[in-house]
mmCIF file of C-alpha atoms in Angstrom:
data_model
loop_
_atom_site.group_PDB
_atom_site.id
_atom_site.type_symbol
_atom_site.label_atom_id
_atom_site.label_comp_id
_atom_site.label_asym_id
_atom_site.label_seq_id
_atom_site.Cartn_x
_atom_site.Cartn_y
_atom_site.Cartn_z
ATOM 1 C CA MET A 1 -131.408 -90.090 -53.310
ATOM 2 C CA LYS A 2 -134.201 -92.353 -53.019
ATOM 3 C CA TYR A 3 -132.293 -95.072 -51.263
ATOM 4 C CA SER A 4 -129.598 -95.370 -48.468
ATOM 5 C CA ALA A 5 -128.025 -97.915 -46.229
ATOM 6 C CA PRO A 6 -130.335 -98.791 -43.127
ATOM 7 C CA ARG A 7 -129.316 -96.979 -39.954
ATOM 8 C CA GLY A 8 -126.661 -98.895 -38.234
ATOM 9 C CA THR A 9 -125.103 -100.415 -41.447
ATOM 10 C CA ALA A 10 -122.314 -99.197 -43.426
ATOM 11 C CA ASP A 11 -120.959 -99.987 -46.996
ATOM 12 C CA VAL A 12 -117.340 -101.159 -47.113
ATOM 13 C CA LEU A 13 -116.360 -99.011 -50.275
ATOM 14 C CA THR A 14 -113.756 -100.291 -52.782
ATOM 15 C CA SER A 15 -111.367 -97.732 -51.337
ATOM 16 C CA ASP A 16 -111.732 -99.294 -47.844
ATOM 17 C CA SER A 17 -111.675 -102.902 -48.790
ATOM 18 C CA SER A 18 -108.017 -103.264 -48.488
ATOM 19 C CA LYS A 19 -107.947 -102.457 -44.798
ATOM 20 C CA TRP A 20 -110.643 -105.115 -44.313
ATOM 21 C CA GLN A 21 -108.519 -107.519 -46.273
ATOM 22 C CA PHE A 22 -105.390 -106.649 -44.107
ATOM 23 C CA LEU A 23 -107.069 -107.426 -41.142
ATOM 24 C CA GLU A 24 -108.819 -110.488 -42.201
ATOM 25 C CA ASN A 25 -105.473 -112.097 -43.644
ATOM 26 C CA LYS A 26 -103.442 -111.368 -40.710
ATOM 27 C CA PHE A 27 -106.084 -113.016 -38.435
ATOM 28 C CA ARG A 28 -106.067 -116.062 -40.718
ATOM 29 C CA GLU A 29 -102.163 -116.098 -40.626
ATOM 30 C CA ILE A 30 -102.087 -115.706 -36.947
ATOM 31 C CA CYS A 31 -104.959 -118.582 -36.435
ATOM 32 C CA ARG A 32 -102.628 -120.703 -38.906
ATOM 33 C CA LEU A 33 -99.664 -120.332 -36.542
ATOM 34 C CA TYR A 34 -101.820 -121.647 -33.527
ATOM 35 C CA LYS A 35 -103.413 -124.571 -35.782
ATOM 36 C CA TYR A 36 -107.069 -122.937 -35.715
ATOM 37 C CA ASN A 37 -109.142 -123.827 -38.758
ATOM 38 C CA GLU A 38 -111.904 -121.664 -40.188
ATOM 39 C CA LEU A 39 -115.696 -122.658 -39.872
ATOM 40 C CA ARG A 40 -118.489 -120.656 -41.501
ATOM 41 C CA THR A 41 -122.024 -120.780 -40.247
ATOM 42 C CA PRO A 42 -125.315 -119.585 -41.486
ATOM 43 C CA THR A 43 -126.289 -115.869 -41.157
ATOM 44 C CA PHE A 44 -129.588 -116.963 -39.300
ATOM 45 C CA GLU A 45 -130.475 -119.700 -36.816
ATOM 46 C CA GLU A 46 -133.256 -121.260 -35.006
ATOM 47 C CA THR A 47 -134.149 -118.641 -32.219
ATOM 48 C CA GLU A 48 -133.986 -121.116 -29.378
ATOM 49 C CA LEU A 49 -130.228 -121.583 -30.132
ATOM 50 C CA PHE A 50 -129.691 -118.070 -28.887
ATOM 51 C CA THR A 51 -132.206 -117.980 -26.016
ATOM 52 C CA ARG A 52 -130.818 -121.114 -24.454
ATOM 53 C CA SER A 53 -127.105 -120.088 -24.868
ATOM 54 C CA ILE A 54 -127.079 -116.411 -24.083
ATOM 55 C CA GLY A 55 -129.774 -116.535 -21.524
ATOM 56 C CA THR A 56 -133.421 -115.311 -21.774
ATOM 57 C CA HIS A 57 -132.847 -112.447 -19.056
ATOM 58 C CA THR A 58 -129.833 -111.013 -20.997
ATOM 59 C CA ASP A 59 -130.167 -107.577 -22.871
ATOM 60 C CA ILE A 60 -129.272 -109.205 -26.050
ATOM 61 C CA VAL A 61 -132.096 -111.708 -26.166
ATOM 62 C CA GLY A 62 -134.422 -109.287 -24.492
ATOM 63 C CA LYS A 63 -133.890 -106.037 -26.592
ATOM 64 C CA GLU A 64 -131.315 -106.549 -29.198
ATOM 65 C CA MET A 65 -132.086 -109.864 -31.313
ATOM 66 C CA TYR A 66 -133.355 -109.551 -34.992
ATOM 67 C CA THR A 67 -135.948 -112.205 -34.612
ATOM 68 C CA PHE A 68 -138.817 -113.153 -37.174
ATOM 69 C CA GLN A 69 -141.042 -115.829 -38.340
ATOM 70 C CA ASP A 70 -140.267 -117.425 -41.655
ATOM 71 C CA LYS A 71 -142.798 -118.838 -44.135
ATOM 72 C CA GLY A 72 -142.805 -122.128 -42.426
ATOM 73 C CA GLY A 73 -143.911 -120.550 -39.169
ATOM 74 C CA ARG A 74 -140.384 -121.069 -37.550
ATOM 75 C CA SER A 75 -138.826 -118.479 -35.300
ATOM 76 C CA ILE A 76 -135.499 -117.206 -36.945
ATOM 77 C CA THR A 77 -132.880 -114.972 -35.566
ATOM 78 C CA LEU A 78 -129.981 -113.261 -37.220
ATOM 79 C CA ARG A 79 -126.808 -114.275 -35.789
ATOM 80 C CA PRO A 80 -126.145 -111.985 -32.547
ATOM 81 C CA GLU A 81 -123.020 -113.523 -31.680
ATOM 82 C CA GLY A 82 -120.544 -115.983 -32.985
ATOM 83 C CA THR A 83 -120.129 -118.696 -30.336
ATOM 84 C CA ALA A 84 -123.377 -120.430 -30.218
ATOM 85 C CA PRO A 85 -123.368 -121.223 -33.935
ATOM 86 C CA VAL A 86 -120.054 -122.819 -33.872
ATOM 87 C CA ILE A 87 -121.002 -124.900 -30.969
ATOM 88 C CA ARG A 88 -124.283 -125.840 -32.814
ATOM 89 C CA ALA A 89 -121.920 -126.795 -35.659
ATOM 90 C CA TYR A 90 -119.838 -128.790 -33.423
ATOM 91 C CA ILE A 91 -122.595 -130.795 -32.128
ATOM 92 C CA GLN A 92 -124.608 -131.404 -35.461
ATOM 93 C CA HIS A 93 -121.299 -132.634 -37.404
ATOM 94 C CA LYS A 94 -120.032 -134.503 -34.435
ATOM 95 C CA LEU A 95 -116.604 -132.710 -34.713
ATOM 96 C CA HIS A 96 -115.607 -134.221 -31.504
ATOM 97 C CA GLY A 97 -114.998 -137.259 -33.394
ATOM 98 C CA GLU A 98 -112.531 -135.642 -35.420
ATOM 99 C CA SER A 99 -110.121 -134.470 -32.770
ATOM 100 C CA LEU A 100 -109.920 -134.469 -28.984
ATOM 101 C CA ILE A 101 -109.608 -130.589 -29.185
ATOM 102 C CA ASN A 102 -111.284 -128.661 -31.865
ATOM 103 C CA LYS A 103 -109.630 -125.310 -32.719
ATOM 104 C CA ILE A 104 -112.109 -123.207 -34.827
ATOM 105 C CA TYR A 105 -112.091 -119.598 -35.806
ATOM 106 C CA TYR A 106 -114.650 -117.508 -37.738
ATOM 107 C CA ILE A 107 -115.283 -114.392 -39.400
ATOM 108 C CA SER A 108 -118.890 -113.439 -39.413
ATOM 109 C CA SER A 109 -121.384 -110.610 -39.791
ATOM 110 C CA ILE A 110 -123.303 -110.046 -36.445
ATOM 111 C CA PHE A 111 -126.618 -108.379 -36.071
ATOM 112 C CA ARG A 112 -127.778 -106.386 -32.866
ATOM 113 C CA TYR A 113 -130.723 -103.850 -32.632
ATOM 114 C CA GLU A 114 -128.887 -101.470 -30.432
ATOM 115 C CA ARG A 115 -127.870 -97.937 -30.581
ATOM 116 C CA PRO A 116 -124.982 -97.245 -33.235
ATOM 117 C CA GLN A 117 -121.738 -96.516 -31.408
ATOM 118 C CA ALA A 118 -118.153 -96.042 -32.145
ATOM 119 C CA GLY A 119 -117.050 -99.264 -34.147
ATOM 120 C CA ARG A 120 -120.219 -101.042 -33.519
ATOM 121 C CA TYR A 121 -123.144 -101.028 -35.899
ATOM 122 C CA ARG A 122 -126.421 -102.921 -35.953
ATOM 123 C CA GLU A 123 -124.793 -105.101 -38.458
ATOM 124 C CA HIS A 124 -121.154 -105.406 -37.674
ATOM 125 C CA HIS A 125 -118.307 -107.864 -38.272
ATOM 126 C CA GLN A 126 -116.573 -110.026 -35.901
ATOM 127 C CA MET A 127 -113.593 -112.362 -35.812
ATOM 128 C CA GLY A 128 -113.435 -114.933 -33.277
ATOM 129 C CA LEU A 129 -112.124 -118.270 -32.228
ATOM 130 C CA GLU A 130 -113.171 -121.155 -30.034
ATOM 131 C CA ALA A 131 -111.133 -123.988 -28.428
ATOM 132 C CA ILE A 132 -113.382 -126.818 -27.736
ATOM 133 C CA GLY A 133 -112.635 -129.931 -25.772
ATOM 134 C CA SER A 134 -109.896 -128.873 -23.150
ATOM 135 C CA ALA A 135 -110.432 -127.678 -19.572
ATOM 136 C CA ASP A 136 -106.689 -126.999 -19.322
ATOM 137 C CA PRO A 137 -106.206 -123.466 -18.092
ATOM 138 C CA ALA A 138 -102.946 -123.364 -20.455
ATOM 139 C CA ILE A 139 -105.370 -123.254 -23.424
ATOM 140 C CA ASP A 140 -107.183 -120.087 -21.769
ATOM 141 C CA ALA A 141 -103.746 -118.382 -21.898
ATOM 142 C CA GLU A 142 -103.115 -119.555 -25.494
ATOM 143 C CA VAL A 143 -106.393 -117.979 -26.537
ATOM 144 C CA ILE A 144 -105.497 -114.661 -24.844
ATOM 145 C CA SER A 145 -102.136 -114.917 -26.303
ATOM 146 C CA LEU A 146 -103.333 -115.335 -29.826
ATOM 147 C CA ALA A 147 -105.476 -112.360 -29.512
ATOM 148 C CA VAL A 148 -102.568 -110.157 -27.944
ATOM 149 C CA GLN A 149 -100.346 -111.212 -30.705
ATOM 150 C CA TYR A 150 -102.893 -110.453 -33.429
ATOM 151 C CA PHE A 151 -103.513 -107.062 -31.971
ATOM 152 C CA THR A 152 -99.869 -106.347 -31.661
ATOM 153 C CA GLU A 153 -98.924 -107.269 -35.181
ATOM 154 C CA ILE A 154 -101.766 -105.111 -36.785
ATOM 155 C CA GLY A 155 -100.307 -102.107 -34.866
ATOM 156 C CA ILE A 156 -102.878 -101.573 -31.840
ATOM 157 C CA THR A 157 -101.041 -100.225 -28.868
ATOM 158 C CA GLY A 158 -102.198 -99.134 -25.343
ATOM 159 C CA LEU A 159 -103.789 -102.608 -24.747
ATOM 160 C CA LEU A 160 -104.896 -103.607 -21.471
ATOM 161 C CA LEU A 161 -106.096 -107.125 -20.610
ATOM 162 C CA LYS A 162 -108.773 -107.131 -17.878
ATOM 163 C CA ILE A 163 -109.557 -110.662 -16.274
ATOM 164 C CA ASN A 164 -111.632 -112.361 -13.740
ATOM 165 C CA SER A 165 -113.214 -115.621 -13.013
ATOM 166 C CA VAL A 166 -117.131 -115.674 -12.866
ATOM 167 C CA GLY A 167 -117.157 -119.142 -10.959
ATOM 168 C CA CYS A 168 -118.938 -122.377 -11.981
ATOM 169 C CA PRO A 169 -122.254 -123.894 -11.248
ATOM 170 C CA VAL A 170 -121.019 -125.024 -7.947
ATOM 171 C CA CYS A 171 -119.747 -121.558 -6.351
ATOM 172 C CA ARG A 172 -121.650 -118.895 -8.512
ATOM 173 C CA PRO A 173 -125.212 -119.652 -7.226
ATOM 174 C CA LYS A 174 -123.931 -119.032 -3.468
ATOM 175 C CA TYR A 175 -122.077 -115.872 -4.600
ATOM 176 C CA ARG A 176 -125.437 -114.618 -6.319
ATOM 177 C CA GLU A 177 -127.039 -114.656 -2.976
ATOM 178 C CA VAL A 178 -124.069 -112.834 -1.381
ATOM 179 C CA LEU A 179 -124.344 -110.284 -4.110
ATOM 180 C CA ARG A 180 -128.083 -109.913 -3.669
ATOM 181 C CA LYS A 181 -127.879 -109.617 0.149
ATOM 182 C CA ALA A 182 -125.076 -106.952 -0.417
ATOM 183 C CA VAL A 183 -127.077 -104.929 -2.784
ATOM 184 C CA GLU A 184 -130.444 -105.154 -1.113
ATOM 185 C CA PRO A 185 -130.313 -101.933 1.061
ATOM 186 C CA TYR A 186 -129.559 -99.899 -2.180
ATOM 187 C CA LEU A 187 -131.998 -101.778 -4.281
ATOM 188 C CA ASN A 188 -134.312 -98.750 -4.852
ATOM 189 C CA ASP A 189 -131.319 -96.688 -5.780
ATOM 190 C CA LEU A 190 -130.196 -98.895 -8.708
ATOM 191 C CA CYS A 191 -131.370 -98.315 -12.216
ATOM 192 C CA GLY A 192 -134.372 -100.215 -13.576
ATOM 193 C CA ASN A 193 -132.257 -102.496 -15.526
ATOM 194 C CA CYS A 194 -130.346 -103.482 -12.455
ATOM 195 C CA GLN A 195 -133.628 -103.888 -10.448
ATOM 196 C CA THR A 196 -134.594 -106.466 -13.031
ATOM 197 C CA ARG A 197 -131.321 -108.046 -12.980
ATOM 198 C CA TYR A 198 -131.164 -108.337 -9.190
ATOM 199 C CA GLU A 199 -134.103 -110.984 -9.626
ATOM 200 C CA HIS A 200 -132.808 -112.876 -12.748
ATOM 201 C CA ASN A 201 -129.135 -112.179 -13.302
ATOM 202 C CA PRO A 202 -127.587 -110.432 -10.539
ATOM 203 C CA LEU A 203 -123.916 -110.760 -11.668
ATOM 204 C CA ARG A 204 -124.902 -108.351 -14.455
ATOM 205 C CA MET A 205 -125.358 -105.572 -12.005
ATOM 206 C CA LEU A 206 -121.705 -105.586 -11.640
ATOM 207 C CA ASP A 207 -121.159 -104.670 -15.347
ATOM 208 C CA CYS A 208 -123.656 -101.606 -15.420
ATOM 209 C CA LYS A 209 -122.334 -98.548 -16.894
ATOM 210 C CA ALA A 210 -124.885 -96.266 -15.115
ATOM 211 C CA PRO A 211 -122.755 -94.017 -12.659
ATOM 212 C CA LYS A 212 -124.845 -94.448 -9.640
ATOM 213 C CA CYS A 213 -125.011 -98.314 -9.970
ATOM 214 C CA ASN A 214 -121.327 -98.365 -10.764
ATOM 215 C CA GLU A 215 -120.672 -96.609 -7.316
ATOM 216 C CA LEU A 216 -123.169 -98.678 -5.208
ATOM 217 C CA THR A 217 -121.533 -101.900 -6.321
ATOM 218 C CA ASN A 218 -117.834 -100.585 -5.815
ATOM 219 C CA ASN A 219 -117.620 -102.041 -2.195
ATOM 220 C CA ILE A 220 -119.633 -105.417 -2.492
ATOM 221 C CA PRO A 221 -117.991 -108.671 -1.876
ATOM 222 C CA SER A 222 -115.516 -109.854 -4.493
ATOM 223 C CA ILE A 223 -116.359 -113.046 -6.305
ATOM 224 C CA GLN A 224 -112.910 -114.053 -6.042
ATOM 225 C CA ASP A 225 -113.354 -114.577 -2.382
ATOM 226 C CA HIS A 226 -116.201 -116.905 -2.978
ATOM 227 C CA LEU A 227 -114.845 -119.286 -5.646
ATOM 228 C CA CYS A 228 -114.714 -122.930 -5.013
ATOM 229 C CA GLU A 229 -111.237 -124.881 -4.930
ATOM 230 C CA ASP A 230 -111.383 -125.890 -8.574
ATOM 231 C CA CYS A 231 -112.382 -122.437 -9.983
ATOM 232 C CA SER A 232 -109.776 -120.846 -7.665
ATOM 233 C CA GLN A 233 -107.036 -123.287 -8.769
ATOM 234 C CA HIS A 234 -107.972 -122.973 -12.361
ATOM 235 C CA PHE A 235 -107.932 -119.087 -12.402
ATOM 236 C CA ASN A 236 -104.509 -119.158 -10.409
ATOM 237 C CA LYS A 237 -103.088 -121.295 -13.080
ATOM 238 C CA VAL A 238 -104.371 -119.072 -15.938
ATOM 239 C CA LEU A 239 -102.721 -116.039 -14.227
ATOM 240 C CA GLU A 240 -99.288 -118.134 -13.836
ATOM 241 C CA TYR A 241 -99.248 -118.981 -17.455
ATOM 242 C CA LEU A 242 -100.230 -115.818 -18.678
ATOM 243 C CA ASN A 243 -97.215 -114.388 -16.549
ATOM 244 C CA SER A 244 -94.841 -116.985 -18.053
ATOM 245 C CA LEU A 245 -95.782 -115.628 -21.689
ATOM 246 C CA GLY A 246 -94.949 -112.144 -20.530
ATOM 247 C CA ILE A 247 -98.719 -111.029 -20.744
ATOM 248 C CA SER A 248 -99.584 -108.688 -18.099
ATOM 249 C CA CYS A 249 -103.117 -108.253 -16.772
ATOM 250 C CA LYS A 250 -105.259 -106.320 -14.299
ATOM 251 C CA LEU A 251 -107.510 -108.319 -12.131
ATOM 252 C CA ASP A 252 -111.091 -107.031 -12.264
ATOM 253 C CA PRO A 253 -113.676 -108.622 -9.902
ATOM 254 C CA LYS A 254 -116.368 -106.543 -11.330
ATOM 255 C CA LEU A 255 -115.845 -107.966 -14.923
ATOM 256 C CA VAL A 256 -118.551 -110.254 -16.100
ATOM 257 C CA ARG A 257 -119.557 -111.129 -19.696
ATOM 258 C CA GLY A 258 -123.105 -110.377 -21.062
ATOM 259 C CA PHE A 259 -123.964 -114.095 -21.692
ATOM 260 C CA ASP A 260 -125.050 -116.793 -19.230
ATOM 261 C CA TYR A 261 -122.895 -119.458 -20.738
ATOM 262 C CA TYR A 262 -119.556 -117.982 -19.354
ATOM 263 C CA THR A 263 -117.640 -120.087 -16.374
ATOM 264 C CA LYS A 264 -114.577 -119.534 -14.811
ATOM 265 C CA THR A 265 -112.148 -117.300 -16.934
ATOM 266 C CA ALA A 266 -113.617 -113.982 -18.303
ATOM 267 C CA PHE A 267 -111.547 -111.460 -19.948
ATOM 268 C CA GLU A 268 -111.787 -108.223 -21.918
ATOM 269 C CA ILE A 269 -108.919 -106.410 -23.904
ATOM 270 C CA VAL A 270 -109.343 -102.783 -23.792
ATOM 271 C CA SER A 271 -107.724 -99.813 -25.698
ATOM 272 C CA ASP A 272 -106.828 -96.384 -24.540
ATOM 273 C CA SER A 273 -107.590 -95.124 -27.870
ATOM 274 C CA LEU A 274 -111.330 -95.109 -27.509
ATOM 275 C CA GLY A 275 -113.745 -93.470 -25.207
ATOM 276 C CA SER A 276 -116.328 -95.340 -22.780
ATOM 277 C CA GLN A 277 -116.854 -97.938 -25.450
ATOM 278 C CA ASN A 278 -113.076 -99.219 -25.232
ATOM 279 C CA ALA A 279 -113.331 -102.958 -25.561
ATOM 280 C CA VAL A 280 -111.598 -104.460 -28.572
ATOM 281 C CA ALA A 281 -112.061 -107.940 -27.621
ATOM 282 C CA GLY A 282 -113.873 -110.153 -24.961
ATOM 283 C CA GLY A 283 -114.301 -113.682 -24.206
ATOM 284 C CA GLY A 284 -113.930 -116.440 -21.825
ATOM 285 C CA ARG A 285 -114.660 -119.994 -20.908
ATOM 286 C CA TYR A 286 -117.993 -121.786 -21.267
ATOM 287 C CA ASP A 287 -117.834 -125.228 -19.820
ATOM 288 C CA GLY A 288 -121.339 -125.946 -20.001
ATOM 289 C CA LEU A 289 -122.544 -124.605 -23.323
ATOM 290 C CA VAL A 290 -122.146 -127.836 -25.451
ATOM 291 C CA GLU A 291 -124.158 -129.904 -23.082
ATOM 292 C CA GLU A 292 -126.642 -126.882 -22.728
ATOM 293 C CA LEU A 293 -127.426 -127.246 -26.606
ATOM 294 C CA GLY A 294 -127.697 -130.985 -26.627
ATOM 295 C CA GLY A 295 -124.039 -132.214 -26.906
ATOM 296 C CA GLN A 296 -121.917 -134.215 -24.322
ATOM 297 C CA PRO A 297 -120.188 -132.235 -21.402
ATOM 298 C CA THR A 298 -117.414 -130.531 -23.125
ATOM 299 C CA PRO A 299 -115.380 -127.552 -21.959
ATOM 300 C CA GLY A 300 -114.623 -124.676 -24.150
ATOM 301 C CA VAL A 301 -112.922 -121.262 -24.381
ATOM 302 C CA GLY A 302 -112.848 -118.471 -26.936
ATOM 303 C CA PHE A 303 -113.051 -114.662 -27.753
ATOM 304 C CA GLY A 304 -114.680 -112.290 -30.366
ATOM 305 C CA SER A 305 -113.401 -108.911 -31.591
ATOM 306 C CA GLY A 306 -115.244 -106.529 -33.837
ATOM 307 C CA ILE A 307 -113.536 -105.530 -37.141
ATOM 308 C CA GLU A 308 -115.094 -102.118 -37.275
ATOM 309 C CA ARG A 309 -113.797 -101.161 -33.832
ATOM 310 C CA GLN A 310 -110.296 -102.502 -34.635
ATOM 311 C CA LEU A 311 -110.370 -100.151 -37.617
ATOM 312 C CA VAL A 312 -111.628 -97.232 -35.443
ATOM 313 C CA ILE A 313 -108.435 -97.764 -33.287
ATOM 314 C CA LEU A 314 -106.055 -98.067 -35.963
ATOM 315 C CA GLU A 315 -107.260 -95.014 -37.598
ATOM 316 C CA ALA A 316 -106.996 -93.036 -34.377
ATOM 317 C CA LEU A 317 -103.279 -94.526 -34.200
ATOM 318 C CA ASN A 318 -102.623 -93.825 -37.619
ATOM 319 C CA ALA A 319 -101.365 -97.267 -37.714
ATOM 320 C CA LEU A 320 -103.180 -98.890 -40.790
ATOM 321 C CA PRO A 321 -100.247 -99.865 -43.241
ATOM 322 C CA ALA A 322 -100.016 -98.272 -46.418
ATOM 323 C CA VAL A 323 -101.695 -100.937 -48.960
ATOM 324 C CA LYS A 324 -99.774 -101.345 -52.283
ATOM 325 C CA SER A 325 -102.380 -100.051 -54.746
ATOM 326 C CA GLY A 326 -102.067 -99.931 -58.721
ATOM 327 C CA THR A 327 -101.285 -101.722 -61.667
ATOM 328 C CA ASP A 328 -98.424 -103.622 -62.930
ATOM 329 C CA ALA A 329 -98.996 -102.899 -66.538
ATOM 330 C CA TYR A 330 -101.340 -100.795 -68.571
ATOM 331 C CA ILE A 331 -101.861 -101.544 -72.180
ATOM 332 C CA VAL A 332 -102.365 -98.533 -74.731
ATOM 333 C CA THR A 333 -103.511 -99.442 -78.091
ATOM 334 C CA ILE A 334 -103.890 -97.632 -81.247
ATOM 335 C CA GLY A 335 -106.337 -98.912 -84.082
ATOM 336 C CA ASP A 336 -108.373 -102.066 -84.381
ATOM 337 C CA GLN A 337 -105.639 -104.626 -85.209
ATOM 338 C CA ALA A 338 -103.630 -103.146 -82.350
ATOM 339 C CA ARG A 339 -106.654 -103.468 -80.072
ATOM 340 C CA THR A 340 -106.897 -107.222 -80.906
ATOM 341 C CA ILE A 341 -103.171 -107.923 -80.121
ATOM 342 C CA GLY A 342 -103.602 -105.776 -76.997
ATOM 343 C CA LEU A 343 -106.484 -107.570 -75.523
ATOM 344 C CA ARG A 344 -104.543 -110.994 -76.114
ATOM 345 C CA LEU A 345 -101.674 -109.760 -74.348
ATOM 346 C CA LEU A 346 -103.871 -108.364 -71.647
ATOM 347 C CA ASN A 347 -105.222 -111.758 -71.050
ATOM 348 C CA GLN A 348 -101.783 -113.429 -71.294
ATOM 349 C CA LEU A 349 -100.433 -111.015 -68.621
ATOM 350 C CA ARG A 350 -103.160 -111.911 -66.258
ATOM 351 C CA ASN A 351 -102.845 -115.652 -66.692
ATOM 352 C CA ALA A 352 -99.189 -115.050 -65.781
ATOM 353 C CA GLY A 353 -100.133 -113.400 -62.418
ATOM 354 C CA ILE A 354 -99.498 -109.849 -63.567
ATOM 355 C CA SER A 355 -102.097 -107.271 -62.923
ATOM 356 C CA ALA A 356 -102.873 -105.463 -66.110
ATOM 357 C CA ASP A 357 -105.620 -103.374 -67.466
ATOM 358 C CA THR A 358 -106.430 -101.431 -70.566
ATOM 359 C CA ASP A 359 -109.116 -98.675 -71.684
ATOM 360 C CA TYR A 360 -112.471 -99.894 -72.448
ATOM 361 C CA SER A 361 -114.194 -96.356 -73.487
ATOM 362 C CA GLY A 362 -112.379 -95.696 -76.635
ATOM 363 C CA LYS A 363 -110.238 -92.732 -75.457
ATOM 364 C CA SER A 364 -107.301 -91.145 -77.552
ATOM 365 C CA VAL A 365 -103.790 -92.232 -77.174
ATOM 366 C CA LYS A 366 -103.046 -89.322 -74.984
ATOM 367 C CA ALA A 367 -105.958 -89.844 -72.761
ATOM 368 C CA GLN A 368 -104.890 -93.554 -72.569
ATOM 369 C CA MET A 369 -101.595 -92.478 -71.275
ATOM 370 C CA LYS A 370 -103.271 -90.428 -68.653
ATOM 371 C CA MET A 371 -105.329 -93.234 -67.497
ATOM 372 C CA ALA A 372 -102.243 -95.473 -67.140
ATOM 373 C CA ASP A 373 -100.591 -92.783 -65.075
ATOM 374 C CA LYS A 374 -103.809 -92.456 -62.825
ATOM 375 C CA ALA A 375 -103.824 -96.278 -62.495
ATOM 376 C CA ASN A 376 -100.193 -95.988 -60.857
ATOM 377 C CA SER A 377 -99.067 -98.419 -63.551
ATOM 378 C CA MET A 378 -95.451 -99.445 -63.299
ATOM 379 C CA LEU A 379 -95.150 -100.267 -67.093
ATOM 380 C CA THR A 380 -97.138 -99.024 -69.811
ATOM 381 C CA ILE A 381 -97.429 -101.317 -72.962
ATOM 382 C CA ILE A 382 -97.849 -99.253 -76.335
ATOM 383 C CA ILE A 383 -98.989 -100.901 -79.516
ATOM 384 C CA GLY A 384 -99.741 -99.089 -82.662
ATOM 385 C CA ASP A 385 -99.230 -99.537 -86.501
ATOM 386 C CA ASP A 386 -95.539 -99.013 -86.215
ATOM 387 C CA GLU A 387 -95.140 -101.713 -83.574
ATOM 388 C CA LEU A 388 -97.210 -104.113 -85.352
ATOM 389 C CA ALA A 389 -95.173 -103.655 -88.366
ATOM 390 C CA GLN A 390 -92.191 -104.663 -86.760
ATOM 391 C CA GLY A 391 -93.802 -107.479 -84.676
ATOM 392 C CA ILE A 392 -92.967 -105.723 -81.419
ATOM 393 C CA VAL A 393 -94.607 -103.833 -78.446
ATOM 394 C CA LYS A 394 -93.176 -100.787 -76.945
ATOM 395 C CA ILE A 395 -92.589 -100.772 -73.042
ATOM 396 C CA ARG A 396 -92.336 -97.518 -70.810
ATOM 397 C CA ASN A 397 -91.120 -97.604 -67.250
ATOM 398 C CA MET A 398 -93.491 -94.946 -65.801
ATOM 399 C CA GLY A 399 -91.214 -94.311 -62.854
ATOM 400 C CA THR A 400 -87.972 -93.543 -65.194
ATOM 401 C CA ASN A 401 -89.694 -92.887 -68.442
ATOM 402 C CA GLU A 402 -87.134 -95.375 -70.057
ATOM 403 C CA GLU A 403 -88.428 -97.192 -73.158
ATOM 404 C CA SER A 404 -87.532 -100.580 -74.455
ATOM 405 C CA THR A 405 -89.117 -103.173 -77.019
ATOM 406 C CA ALA A 406 -89.896 -106.614 -76.938
ATOM 407 C CA ALA A 407 -91.245 -109.004 -79.631
ATOM 408 C CA ILE A 408 -94.939 -109.463 -79.333
ATOM 409 C CA ASP A 409 -94.597 -113.391 -78.771
ATOM 410 C CA SER A 410 -91.913 -112.968 -75.915
ATOM 411 C CA ALA A 411 -93.482 -109.692 -74.440
ATOM 412 C CA VAL A 412 -94.802 -111.508 -71.186
ATOM 413 C CA ASN A 413 -91.501 -112.805 -70.315
ATOM 414 C CA GLU A 414 -89.911 -109.478 -70.893
ATOM 415 C CA ILE A 415 -92.457 -107.651 -68.965
ATOM 416 C CA GLU A 416 -92.009 -110.188 -66.025
ATOM 417 C CA GLY A 417 -88.369 -109.429 -66.040
ATOM 418 C CA LEU A 418 -88.848 -105.724 -66.116
ATOM 419 C CA LEU A 419 -91.221 -106.022 -63.024
ATOM 420 C CA LYS A 420 -88.935 -108.007 -61.131
ATOM 421 C CA ASN A 421 -86.146 -105.426 -61.389
ATOM 422 C CA ILE A 422 -88.762 -102.409 -60.435
ATOM 423 C CA ASN A 423 -89.816 -104.566 -57.226
#
């Protein structure tokens, strides 16, 4: 074969699309309950949107973005995450004027040049949401509650909520210096990435997956002991609200997010059904992002979750629901005149909301009946010369093999009634 999908991408085949639709529809349903509305943003944005929001010294900006120059000489980047485009749209379209709090969700493709891993591709798909305009710790708890409810309803078990506070511009700079001082004696023993992070983004050293770095940072001072009063009170309230909602969590002082824009609450939801790459959702608060991107000071909080990773977990748990497949009615015709009547009936059934199909390859009656069976058709409608002479169609229940007839002009109503009895 000459062509195949690029490395790190995958086709969603027709046999799998129902699984994606199940997840997307369930997410939309949960978001509706919480009064979040969908926003769709372009696949690519100006590169500066991401360098300013994510941070120039992050792995994503430094190594993983798909960036190119368009024909107008502008630097363009394929969307590497979902939050910054939503905030850009929020500012550009003055959404703050529509509501004090904007509750937004998205389902988008995400592009990152990284080594493909379980449930994470160079082009993968993410669902996420943003609550923009409230500093109330109760909305942090709401965002987490929505995620937990969604994962529970789609059938993911073995979940653990890990949570931390990463401070704010008041207390985090002081903690960075504490962190640098604590790590300095071991600096030469850290991996190359962490030695770079030591200078530019020291909190990211806490998140390093290299065993040596992980070990060396186990006993350093906790950020929890260096939060300012505002951050400490906010975090304690989040924990209180989660407890009142019956959502258990594990405090993880080493949990930081990969983006510079996070403040205060940071969280991950992990599953014990995956290996080391076990995060199924991640998010947190970003109270300075709207201002950083040119808007008025506006707090916000949100999360993102990869659809491919959800599917990997659900398949491991054998928890994907059986999706109804098949056809309500299959029309078998014999002869040219029957063909014309059959096509008209086919159109009438579809207009009535009944799924229906017929043969388009000129097969024999016997072969058409086999196709009706293969299509998992509940009813097979047979039209031939005998039926036309009587002005009727023959209807066969494929489950019981019982046959009945209906006048051609009232066949749609008769078929509707039979399908209701079957369902």
